[in-house]
């Protein structure tokens, strides 16, 4: 993570990583589902698979070895297409440009005990 600190944040915010998603990766709670989604993308880009697993809804957590393998890809760009949030649930549609393919997903997030979690997503062709 340290080598990324002074570089632009992978989430596309135009802030330095240390002033953006790194704060969440080090323990600050996301204030919204969109902030969590962007920080998860940045975690993939910075190969922080532990954060990705930690931010998944507890009963839905993915095998950390699978996540670790996916982190080896090059995460080149994040494009947010749509974002809808209420007090307890949110949906973020995005495109992640990874290696030579585009992952187009609509992710679902829930807020439980004041903490946002990634639950699942629908992947578009």
mmCIF file of N, CA and C in Angstrom:
data_model
loop_
_atom_site.group_PDB
_atom_site.id
_atom_site.type_symbol
_atom_site.label_atom_id
_atom_site.label_comp_id
_atom_site.label_asym_id
_atom_site.label_seq_id
_atom_site.Cartn_x
_atom_site.Cartn_y
_atom_site.Cartn_z
ATOM 1 N N UNK A 1 0.812 -1.200 0.000
ATOM 2 C CA UNK A 1 0.000 0.000 0.000
ATOM 3 C C UNK A 1 0.852 1.260 0.000
ATOM 4 N N UNK A 2 1.954 1.223 0.713
ATOM 5 C CA UNK A 2 2.766 2.415 0.864
ATOM 6 C C UNK A 2 3.260 2.964 -0.471
ATOM 7 N N UNK A 3 3.609 2.065 -1.407
ATOM 8 C CA UNK A 3 4.115 2.524 -2.696
ATOM 9 C C UNK A 3 3.042 3.261 -3.492
ATOM 10 N N UNK A 4 1.783 3.089 -3.152
ATOM 11 C CA UNK A 4 0.688 3.760 -3.834
ATOM 12 C C UNK A 4 0.329 5.087 -3.173
ATOM 13 N N UNK A 5 0.792 5.348 -1.964
ATOM 14 C CA UNK A 5 0.322 6.456 -1.135
ATOM 15 C C UNK A 5 0.284 7.813 -1.837
ATOM 16 N N UNK A 6 1.329 8.163 -2.567
ATOM 17 C CA UNK A 6 1.394 9.480 -3.203
ATOM 18 C C UNK A 6 0.947 9.478 -4.661
ATOM 19 N N UNK A 7 0.460 8.347 -5.121
ATOM 20 C CA UNK A 7 -0.041 8.251 -6.497
ATOM 21 C C UNK A 7 -1.525 8.598 -6.516
ATOM 22 N N UNK A 8 -2.062 8.917 -7.703
ATOM 23 C CA UNK A 8 -3.511 9.155 -7.786
ATOM 24 C C UNK A 8 -4.281 7.907 -7.349
ATOM 25 N N UNK A 9 -5.377 8.121 -6.651
ATOM 26 C CA UNK A 9 -6.169 6.998 -6.167
ATOM 27 C C UNK A 9 -6.752 6.238 -7.357
ATOM 28 N N UNK A 10 -6.679 4.915 -7.330
ATOM 29 C CA UNK A 10 -7.226 4.114 -8.428
ATOM 30 C C UNK A 10 -8.726 4.318 -8.655
ATOM 31 N N UNK A 11 -9.459 4.793 -7.654
ATOM 32 C CA UNK A 11 -10.909 4.952 -7.791
ATOM 33 C C UNK A 11 -11.296 6.056 -8.767
ATOM 34 N N UNK A 12 -10.332 6.889 -9.150
ATOM 35 C CA UNK A 12 -10.599 7.951 -10.113
ATOM 36 C C UNK A 12 -10.995 9.285 -9.517
ATOM 37 N N UNK A 13 -10.846 9.446 -8.219
ATOM 38 C CA UNK A 13 -11.261 10.680 -7.540
ATOM 39 C C UNK A 13 -10.381 11.891 -7.856
ATOM 40 N N UNK A 14 -9.208 11.673 -8.401
ATOM 41 C CA UNK A 14 -8.201 12.707 -8.678
ATOM 42 C C UNK A 14 -7.466 13.162 -7.408
ATOM 43 N N UNK A 15 -7.754 12.504 -6.270
ATOM 44 C CA UNK A 15 -7.010 12.753 -5.035
ATOM 45 C C UNK A 15 -5.871 11.744 -4.957
ATOM 46 N N UNK A 16 -4.898 12.035 -4.105
ATOM 47 C CA UNK A 16 -3.857 11.041 -3.840
ATOM 48 C C UNK A 16 -4.489 9.892 -3.060
ATOM 49 N N UNK A 17 -3.973 8.697 -3.308
ATOM 50 C CA UNK A 17 -4.484 7.500 -2.646
ATOM 51 C C UNK A 17 -4.514 7.672 -1.131
ATOM 52 N N UNK A 18 -3.460 8.255 -0.543
ATOM 53 C CA UNK A 18 -3.400 8.388 0.921
ATOM 54 C C UNK A 18 -4.480 9.325 1.459
ATOM 55 N N UNK A 19 -5.007 10.222 0.637
ATOM 56 C CA UNK A 19 -6.061 11.151 1.061
ATOM 57 C C UNK A 19 -7.448 10.652 0.663
ATOM 58 N N UNK A 20 -7.494 9.485 0.040
ATOM 59 C CA UNK A 20 -8.762 8.968 -0.478
ATOM 60 C C UNK A 20 -9.021 7.571 0.093
ATOM 61 N N UNK A 21 -8.912 6.558 -0.726
ATOM 62 C CA UNK A 21 -9.286 5.204 -0.319
ATOM 63 C C UNK A 21 -8.351 4.573 0.715
ATOM 64 N N UNK A 22 -7.130 5.019 0.794
ATOM 65 C CA UNK A 22 -6.198 4.450 1.771
ATOM 66 C C UNK A 22 -6.730 4.615 3.196
ATOM 67 N N UNK A 23 -7.452 5.698 3.458
ATOM 68 C CA UNK A 23 -8.028 5.932 4.792
ATOM 69 C C UNK A 23 -9.005 4.811 5.155
ATOM 70 N N UNK A 24 -9.793 4.380 4.183
ATOM 71 C CA UNK A 24 -10.733 3.290 4.423
ATOM 72 C C UNK A 24 -9.996 1.965 4.553
ATOM 73 N N UNK A 25 -8.988 1.774 3.734
ATOM 74 C CA UNK A 25 -8.208 0.538 3.803
ATOM 75 C C UNK A 25 -7.514 0.390 5.147
ATOM 76 N N UNK A 26 -7.281 1.513 5.821
ATOM 77 C CA UNK A 26 -6.624 1.470 7.129
ATOM 78 C C UNK A 26 -7.614 1.478 8.291
ATOM 79 N N UNK A 27 -8.938 1.409 7.996
ATOM 80 C CA UNK A 27 -9.886 1.249 9.096
ATOM 81 C C UNK A 27 -11.037 2.222 9.181
ATOM 82 N N UNK A 28 -11.012 3.349 8.456
ATOM 83 C CA UNK A 28 -12.137 4.280 8.492
ATOM 84 C C UNK A 28 -13.334 3.619 7.813
ATOM 85 N N UNK A 29 -14.516 3.787 8.386
ATOM 86 C CA UNK A 29 -15.727 3.214 7.792
ATOM 87 C C UNK A 29 -16.227 4.085 6.645
ATOM 88 N N UNK A 30 -16.689 3.432 5.596
ATOM 89 C CA UNK A 30 -17.267 4.148 4.462
ATOM 90 C C UNK A 30 -18.553 4.828 4.897
ATOM 91 N N UNK A 31 -18.733 6.067 4.471
ATOM 92 C CA UNK A 31 -19.943 6.811 4.820
ATOM 93 C C UNK A 31 -21.099 6.512 3.881
ATOM 94 N N UNK A 32 -20.809 5.927 2.734
ATOM 95 C CA UNK A 32 -21.855 5.591 1.772
ATOM 96 C C UNK A 32 -21.442 4.331 1.013
ATOM 97 N N UNK A 33 -22.410 3.747 0.339
ATOM 98 C CA UNK A 33 -22.123 2.557 -0.460
ATOM 99 C C UNK A 33 -21.205 2.889 -1.637
ATOM 100 N N UNK A 34 -21.366 4.066 -2.214
ATOM 101 C CA UNK A 34 -20.505 4.452 -3.348
ATOM 102 C C UNK A 34 -19.054 4.595 -2.881
ATOM 103 N N UNK A 35 -18.867 5.137 -1.701
ATOM 104 C CA UNK A 35 -17.515 5.255 -1.151
ATOM 105 C C UNK A 35 -16.929 3.859 -0.909
ATOM 106 N N UNK A 36 -17.747 2.947 -0.393
ATOM 107 C CA UNK A 36 -17.278 1.582 -0.180
ATOM 108 C C UNK A 36 -16.940 0.919 -1.512
ATOM 109 N N UNK A 37 -17.806 1.099 -2.506
ATOM 110 C CA UNK A 37 -17.565 0.482 -3.806
ATOM 111 C C UNK A 37 -16.243 0.960 -4.394
ATOM 112 N N UNK A 38 -16.018 2.268 -4.366
ATOM 113 C CA UNK A 38 -14.771 2.826 -4.907
ATOM 114 C C UNK A 38 -13.561 2.317 -4.126
ATOM 115 N N UNK A 39 -13.698 2.215 -2.817
ATOM 116 C CA UNK A 39 -12.571 1.740 -2.007
ATOM 117 C C UNK A 39 -12.288 0.263 -2.269
ATOM 118 N N UNK A 40 -13.326 -0.499 -2.569
ATOM 119 C CA UNK A 40 -13.125 -1.911 -2.918
ATOM 120 C C UNK A 40 -12.390 -2.025 -4.255
ATOM 121 N N UNK A 41 -12.775 -1.198 -5.217
ATOM 122 C CA UNK A 41 -12.063 -1.189 -6.501
ATOM 123 C C UNK A 41 -10.581 -0.849 -6.258
ATOM 124 N N UNK A 42 -10.337 0.175 -5.462
ATOM 125 C CA UNK A 42 -8.955 0.566 -5.152
ATOM 126 C C UNK A 42 -8.201 -0.542 -4.434
ATOM 127 N N UNK A 43 -8.911 -1.302 -3.610
ATOM 128 C CA UNK A 43 -8.274 -2.428 -2.915
ATOM 129 C C UNK A 43 -7.832 -3.494 -3.916
ATOM 130 N N UNK A 44 -8.662 -3.753 -4.917
ATOM 131 C CA UNK A 44 -8.239 -4.687 -5.970
ATOM 132 C C UNK A 44 -7.005 -4.144 -6.678
ATOM 133 N N UNK A 45 -7.034 -2.861 -7.018
ATOM 134 C CA UNK A 45 -5.927 -2.244 -7.760
ATOM 135 C C UNK A 45 -4.625 -2.231 -6.962
ATOM 136 N N UNK A 46 -4.738 -2.115 -5.637
ATOM 137 C CA UNK A 46 -3.545 -2.072 -4.781
ATOM 138 C C UNK A 46 -3.237 -3.443 -4.170
ATOM 139 N N UNK A 47 -3.983 -4.449 -4.620
ATOM 140 C CA UNK A 47 -3.772 -5.848 -4.206
ATOM 141 C C UNK A 47 -4.006 -6.072 -2.713
ATOM 142 N N UNK A 48 -4.975 -5.355 -2.163
ATOM 143 C CA UNK A 48 -5.333 -5.442 -0.749
ATOM 144 C C UNK A 48 -6.536 -6.380 -0.586
ATOM 145 N N UNK A 49 -6.307 -7.667 -0.815
ATOM 146 C CA UNK A 49 -7.406 -8.631 -0.793
ATOM 147 C C UNK A 49 -8.039 -8.769 0.590
ATOM 148 N N UNK A 50 -7.315 -8.488 1.637
ATOM 149 C CA UNK A 50 -7.873 -8.587 2.998
ATOM 150 C C UNK A 50 -9.016 -7.586 3.178
ATOM 151 N N UNK A 51 -8.850 -6.370 2.659
ATOM 152 C CA UNK A 51 -9.904 -5.358 2.745
ATOM 153 C C UNK A 51 -11.145 -5.802 1.970
ATOM 154 N N UNK A 52 -10.943 -6.401 0.828
ATOM 155 C CA UNK A 52 -12.070 -6.847 0.004
ATOM 156 C C UNK A 52 -12.902 -7.876 0.761
ATOM 157 N N UNK A 53 -12.249 -8.849 1.349
ATOM 158 C CA UNK A 53 -12.959 -9.869 2.121
ATOM 159 C C UNK A 53 -13.644 -9.232 3.336
ATOM 160 N N UNK A 54 -12.955 -8.348 4.018
ATOM 161 C CA UNK A 54 -13.482 -7.694 5.223
ATOM 162 C C UNK A 54 -14.745 -6.887 4.937
ATOM 163 N N UNK A 55 -14.873 -6.341 3.724
ATOM 164 C CA UNK A 55 -16.009 -5.482 3.404
ATOM 165 C C UNK A 55 -17.160 -6.240 2.736
ATOM 166 N N UNK A 56 -17.034 -7.552 2.622
ATOM 167 C CA UNK A 56 -18.140 -8.368 2.123
ATOM 168 C C UNK A 56 -19.073 -8.690 3.282
ATOM 169 N N UNK A 57 -20.354 -8.808 2.965
ATOM 170 C CA UNK A 57 -21.329 -9.164 3.990
ATOM 171 C C UNK A 57 -20.898 -10.490 4.614
ATOM 172 N N UNK A 58 -20.847 -10.578 5.952
ATOM 173 C CA UNK A 58 -20.268 -11.758 6.618
ATOM 174 C C UNK A 58 -20.742 -13.122 6.105
ATOM 175 N N UNK A 59 -22.025 -13.279 5.845
ATOM 176 C CA UNK A 59 -22.509 -14.593 5.390
ATOM 177 C C UNK A 59 -22.222 -14.854 3.913
ATOM 178 N N UNK A 60 -21.688 -13.855 3.208
ATOM 179 C CA UNK A 60 -21.431 -13.980 1.765
ATOM 180 C C UNK A 60 -19.941 -13.933 1.429
ATOM 181 N N UNK A 61 -19.080 -13.946 2.424
ATOM 182 C CA UNK A 61 -17.654 -13.759 2.165
ATOM 183 C C UNK A 61 -17.082 -14.808 1.217
ATOM 184 N N UNK A 62 -16.288 -14.311 0.287
ATOM 185 C CA UNK A 62 -15.638 -15.127 -0.725
ATOM 186 C C UNK A 62 -14.347 -15.713 -0.174
ATOM 187 N N UNK A 63 -13.927 -16.795 -0.740
ATOM 188 C CA UNK A 63 -12.653 -17.401 -0.380
ATOM 189 C C UNK A 63 -11.529 -16.391 -0.643
ATOM 190 N N UNK A 64 -10.723 -16.106 0.355
ATOM 191 C CA UNK A 64 -9.674 -15.089 0.208
ATOM 192 C C UNK A 64 -8.634 -15.460 -0.850
ATOM 193 N N UNK A 65 -8.415 -16.734 -1.085
ATOM 194 C CA UNK A 65 -7.462 -17.142 -2.116
ATOM 195 C C UNK A 65 -7.974 -16.777 -3.512
ATOM 196 N N UNK A 66 -9.282 -16.897 -3.731
ATOM 197 C CA UNK A 66 -9.871 -16.493 -5.008
ATOM 198 C C UNK A 66 -9.703 -14.987 -5.221
ATOM 199 N N UNK A 67 -9.978 -14.223 -4.179
ATOM 200 C CA UNK A 67 -9.833 -12.767 -4.251
ATOM 201 C C UNK A 67 -8.375 -12.408 -4.514
ATOM 202 N N UNK A 68 -7.482 -13.064 -3.811
ATOM 203 C CA UNK A 68 -6.043 -12.798 -3.959
ATOM 204 C C UNK A 68 -5.599 -13.005 -5.414
ATOM 205 N N UNK A 69 -6.083 -14.059 -6.053
ATOM 206 C CA UNK A 69 -5.747 -14.323 -7.454
ATOM 207 C C UNK A 69 -6.285 -13.225 -8.363
ATOM 208 N N UNK A 70 -7.524 -12.785 -8.098
ATOM 209 C CA UNK A 70 -8.130 -11.734 -8.923
ATOM 210 C C UNK A 70 -7.381 -10.415 -8.785
ATOM 211 N N UNK A 71 -6.780 -10.180 -7.633
ATOM 212 C CA UNK A 71 -6.011 -8.950 -7.397
ATOM 213 C C UNK A 71 -4.753 -8.866 -8.271
ATOM 214 N N UNK A 72 -4.352 -9.964 -8.859
ATOM 215 C CA UNK A 72 -3.157 -9.962 -9.704
ATOM 216 C C UNK A 72 -3.398 -9.297 -11.056
ATOM 217 N N UNK A 73 -4.650 -9.116 -11.431
ATOM 218 C CA UNK A 73 -4.965 -8.434 -12.690
ATOM 219 C C UNK A 73 -4.612 -6.949 -12.594
ATOM 220 N N UNK A 74 -4.549 -6.289 -13.733
ATOM 221 C CA UNK A 74 -4.328 -4.843 -13.775
ATOM 222 C C UNK A 74 -5.680 -4.140 -13.806
ATOM 223 N N UNK A 75 -5.944 -3.362 -12.796
ATOM 224 C CA UNK A 75 -7.180 -2.595 -12.708
ATOM 225 C C UNK A 75 -6.880 -1.200 -13.234
ATOM 226 N N UNK A 76 -7.392 -0.901 -14.424
ATOM 227 C CA UNK A 76 -6.985 0.288 -15.157
ATOM 228 C C UNK A 76 -7.883 1.501 -14.992
ATOM 229 N N UNK A 77 -9.182 1.275 -14.794
ATOM 230 C CA UNK A 77 -10.107 2.412 -14.732
ATOM 231 C C UNK A 77 -11.438 1.952 -14.159
ATOM 232 N N UNK A 78 -12.084 2.851 -13.418
ATOM 233 C CA UNK A 78 -13.412 2.604 -12.870
ATOM 234 C C UNK A 78 -14.367 3.650 -13.429
ATOM 235 N N UNK A 79 -15.499 3.195 -13.929
ATOM 236 C CA UNK A 79 -16.528 4.094 -14.453
ATOM 237 C C UNK A 79 -17.840 3.799 -13.732
ATOM 238 N N UNK A 80 -18.351 4.770 -12.979
ATOM 239 C CA UNK A 80 -19.628 4.628 -12.291
ATOM 240 C C UNK A 80 -20.737 5.009 -13.272
ATOM 241 N N UNK A 81 -21.698 4.120 -13.450
ATOM 242 C CA UNK A 81 -22.789 4.355 -14.389
ATOM 243 C C UNK A 81 -24.044 4.828 -13.665
ATOM 244 N N UNK A 82 -24.356 4.209 -12.526
ATOM 245 C CA UNK A 82 -25.572 4.563 -11.788
ATOM 246 C C UNK A 82 -25.368 4.253 -10.313
ATOM 247 N N UNK A 83 -26.047 5.022 -9.468
ATOM 248 C CA UNK A 83 -25.934 4.854 -8.019
ATOM 249 C C UNK A 83 -27.264 5.221 -7.378
ATOM 250 N N UNK A 84 -27.835 4.276 -6.622
ATOM 251 C CA UNK A 84 -29.093 4.500 -5.914
ATOM 252 C C UNK A 84 -28.903 4.007 -4.486
ATOM 253 N N UNK A 85 -29.238 4.865 -3.508
ATOM 254 C CA UNK A 85 -29.035 4.487 -2.104
ATOM 255 C C UNK A 85 -30.178 4.988 -1.250
ATOM 256 N N UNK A 86 -30.614 4.136 -0.320
ATOM 257 C CA UNK A 86 -31.507 4.592 0.746
ATOM 258 C C UNK A 86 -30.773 4.355 2.067
ATOM 259 N N UNK A 87 -31.480 4.367 3.177
ATOM 260 C CA UNK A 87 -30.811 4.256 4.473
ATOM 261 C C UNK A 87 -30.107 2.913 4.704
ATOM 262 N N UNK A 88 -30.640 1.837 4.154
ATOM 263 C CA UNK A 88 -30.113 0.503 4.464
ATOM 264 C C UNK A 88 -29.629 -0.312 3.270
ATOM 265 N N UNK A 89 -29.903 0.146 2.056
ATOM 266 C CA UNK A 89 -29.537 -0.637 0.878
ATOM 267 C C UNK A 89 -29.142 0.304 -0.252
ATOM 268 N N UNK A 90 -28.228 -0.166 -1.096
ATOM 269 C CA UNK A 90 -27.785 0.645 -2.223
ATOM 270 C C UNK A 90 -27.396 -0.259 -3.382
ATOM 271 N N UNK A 91 -27.432 0.338 -4.574
ATOM 272 C CA UNK A 91 -27.019 -0.350 -5.789
ATOM 273 C C UNK A 91 -26.073 0.561 -6.560
ATOM 274 N N UNK A 92 -24.973 -0.010 -7.030
ATOM 275 C CA UNK A 92 -24.008 0.736 -7.824
ATOM 276 C C UNK A 92 -23.767 -0.052 -9.107
ATOM 277 N N UNK A 93 -24.044 0.591 -10.234
ATOM 278 C CA UNK A 93 -23.716 -0.016 -11.520
ATOM 279 C C UNK A 93 -22.417 0.618 -11.991
ATOM 280 N N UNK A 94 -21.492 -0.216 -12.412
ATOM 281 C CA UNK A 94 -20.182 0.287 -12.802
ATOM 282 C C UNK A 94 -19.568 -0.572 -13.898
ATOM 283 N N UNK A 95 -18.534 -0.011 -14.497
ATOM 284 C CA UNK A 95 -17.677 -0.764 -15.404
ATOM 285 C C UNK A 95 -16.259 -0.648 -14.858
ATOM 286 N N UNK A 96 -15.618 -1.785 -14.701
ATOM 287 C CA UNK A 96 -14.221 -1.825 -14.269
ATOM 288 C C UNK A 96 -13.404 -2.336 -15.453
ATOM 289 N N UNK A 97 -12.429 -1.549 -15.844
ATOM 290 C CA UNK A 97 -11.564 -1.906 -16.959
ATOM 291 C C UNK A 97 -10.373 -2.665 -16.381
ATOM 292 N N UNK A 98 -10.348 -3.963 -16.637
ATOM 293 C CA UNK A 98 -9.388 -4.873 -16.013
ATOM 294 C C UNK A 98 -8.654 -5.630 -17.112
ATOM 295 N N UNK A 99 -7.323 -5.545 -17.094
ATOM 296 C CA UNK A 99 -6.533 -6.165 -18.169
ATOM 297 C C UNK A 99 -7.131 -5.760 -19.510
ATOM 298 N N UNK A 100 -7.544 -6.721 -20.308
ATOM 299 C CA UNK A 100 -8.100 -6.405 -21.624
ATOM 300 C C UNK A 100 -9.608 -6.680 -21.697
ATOM 301 N N UNK A 101 -10.283 -6.687 -20.557
ATOM 302 C CA UNK A 101 -11.727 -6.882 -20.562
ATOM 303 C C UNK A 101 -12.407 -5.850 -19.670
ATOM 304 N N UNK A 102 -13.727 -5.765 -19.819
ATOM 305 C CA UNK A 102 -14.523 -4.823 -19.028
ATOM 306 C C UNK A 102 -15.528 -5.623 -18.194
ATOM 307 N N UNK A 103 -15.468 -5.431 -16.894
ATOM 308 C CA UNK A 103 -16.435 -6.038 -15.983
ATOM 309 C C UNK A 103 -17.553 -5.015 -15.778
ATOM 310 N N UNK A 104 -18.766 -5.362 -16.209
ATOM 311 C CA UNK A 104 -19.928 -4.492 -16.064
ATOM 312 C C UNK A 104 -20.847 -5.156 -15.042
ATOM 313 N N UNK A 105 -21.021 -4.514 -13.909
ATOM 314 C CA UNK A 105 -21.757 -5.125 -12.800
ATOM 315 C C UNK A 105 -22.678 -4.123 -12.140
ATOM 316 N N UNK A 106 -23.768 -4.643 -11.587
ATOM 317 C CA UNK A 106 -24.638 -3.878 -10.697
ATOM 318 C C UNK A 106 -24.513 -4.529 -9.326
ATOM 319 N N UNK A 107 -23.831 -3.848 -8.425
ATOM 320 C CA UNK A 107 -23.546 -4.381 -7.096
ATOM 321 C C UNK A 107 -24.614 -3.950 -6.099
ATOM 322 N N UNK A 108 -24.859 -4.825 -5.134
ATOM 323 C CA UNK A 108 -25.811 -4.525 -4.053
ATOM 324 C C UNK A 108 -25.044 -4.422 -2.743
ATOM 325 N N UNK A 109 -25.380 -3.401 -1.976
ATOM 326 C CA UNK A 109 -24.754 -3.141 -0.687
ATOM 327 C C UNK A 109 -25.848 -3.013 0.369
ATOM 328 N N UNK A 110 -25.528 -3.410 1.592
ATOM 329 C CA UNK A 110 -26.449 -3.211 2.708
ATOM 330 C C UNK A 110 -25.685 -2.562 3.860
ATOM 331 N N UNK A 111 -26.446 -1.830 4.658
ATOM 332 C CA UNK A 111 -25.881 -1.189 5.840
ATOM 333 C C UNK A 111 -26.437 -1.899 7.063
ATOM 334 N N UNK A 112 -25.528 -2.409 7.889
ATOM 335 C CA UNK A 112 -25.919 -3.130 9.094
ATOM 336 C C UNK A 112 -25.090 -2.611 10.265
ATOM 337 N N UNK A 113 -25.768 -2.243 11.327
ATOM 338 C CA UNK A 113 -25.100 -1.682 12.513
ATOM 339 C C UNK A 113 -24.174 -0.527 12.142
ATOM 340 N N UNK A 114 -24.627 0.294 11.191
ATOM 341 C CA UNK A 114 -23.880 1.485 10.794
ATOM 342 C C UNK A 114 -22.730 1.242 9.830
ATOM 343 N N UNK A 115 -22.572 0.011 9.358
ATOM 344 C CA UNK A 115 -21.455 -0.337 8.474
ATOM 345 C C UNK A 115 -21.994 -0.828 7.133
ATOM 346 N N UNK A 116 -21.453 -0.284 6.044
ATOM 347 C CA UNK A 116 -21.820 -0.717 4.701
ATOM 348 C C UNK A 116 -21.032 -1.963 4.321
ATOM 349 N N UNK A 117 -21.714 -2.909 3.668
ATOM 350 C CA UNK A 117 -21.091 -4.144 3.181
ATOM 351 C C UNK A 117 -21.497 -4.399 1.735
ATOM 352 N N UNK A 118 -20.606 -5.004 0.982
ATOM 353 C CA UNK A 118 -20.932 -5.523 -0.346
ATOM 354 C C UNK A 118 -21.636 -6.859 -0.142
ATOM 355 N N UNK A 119 -22.782 -7.069 -0.814
ATOM 356 C CA UNK A 119 -23.526 -8.319 -0.673
ATOM 357 C C UNK A 119 -23.320 -9.203 -1.899
ATOM 358 N N UNK A 120 -23.683 -8.683 -3.045
ATOM 359 C CA UNK A 120 -23.566 -9.464 -4.272
ATOM 360 C C UNK A 120 -23.736 -8.542 -5.477
ATOM 361 N N UNK A 121 -23.680 -9.119 -6.654
ATOM 362 C CA UNK A 121 -23.833 -8.313 -7.845
ATOM 363 C C UNK A 121 -24.323 -9.122 -9.023
ATOM 364 N N UNK A 122 -24.858 -8.418 -9.989
ATOM 365 C CA UNK A 122 -25.288 -9.005 -11.252
ATOM 366 C C UNK A 122 -24.300 -8.537 -12.310
ATOM 367 N N UNK A 123 -23.711 -9.483 -13.020
ATOM 368 C CA UNK A 123 -22.754 -9.145 -14.060
ATOM 369 C C UNK A 123 -23.465 -9.151 -15.401
ATOM 370 N N UNK A 124 -23.270 -8.077 -16.166
ATOM 371 C CA UNK A 124 -23.855 -7.941 -17.494
ATOM 372 C C UNK A 124 -22.872 -8.434 -18.538
ATOM 373 N N UNK A 125 -23.405 -8.933 -19.644
ATOM 374 C CA UNK A 125 -22.541 -9.371 -20.755
ATOM 375 C C UNK A 125 -22.043 -8.196 -21.545
#
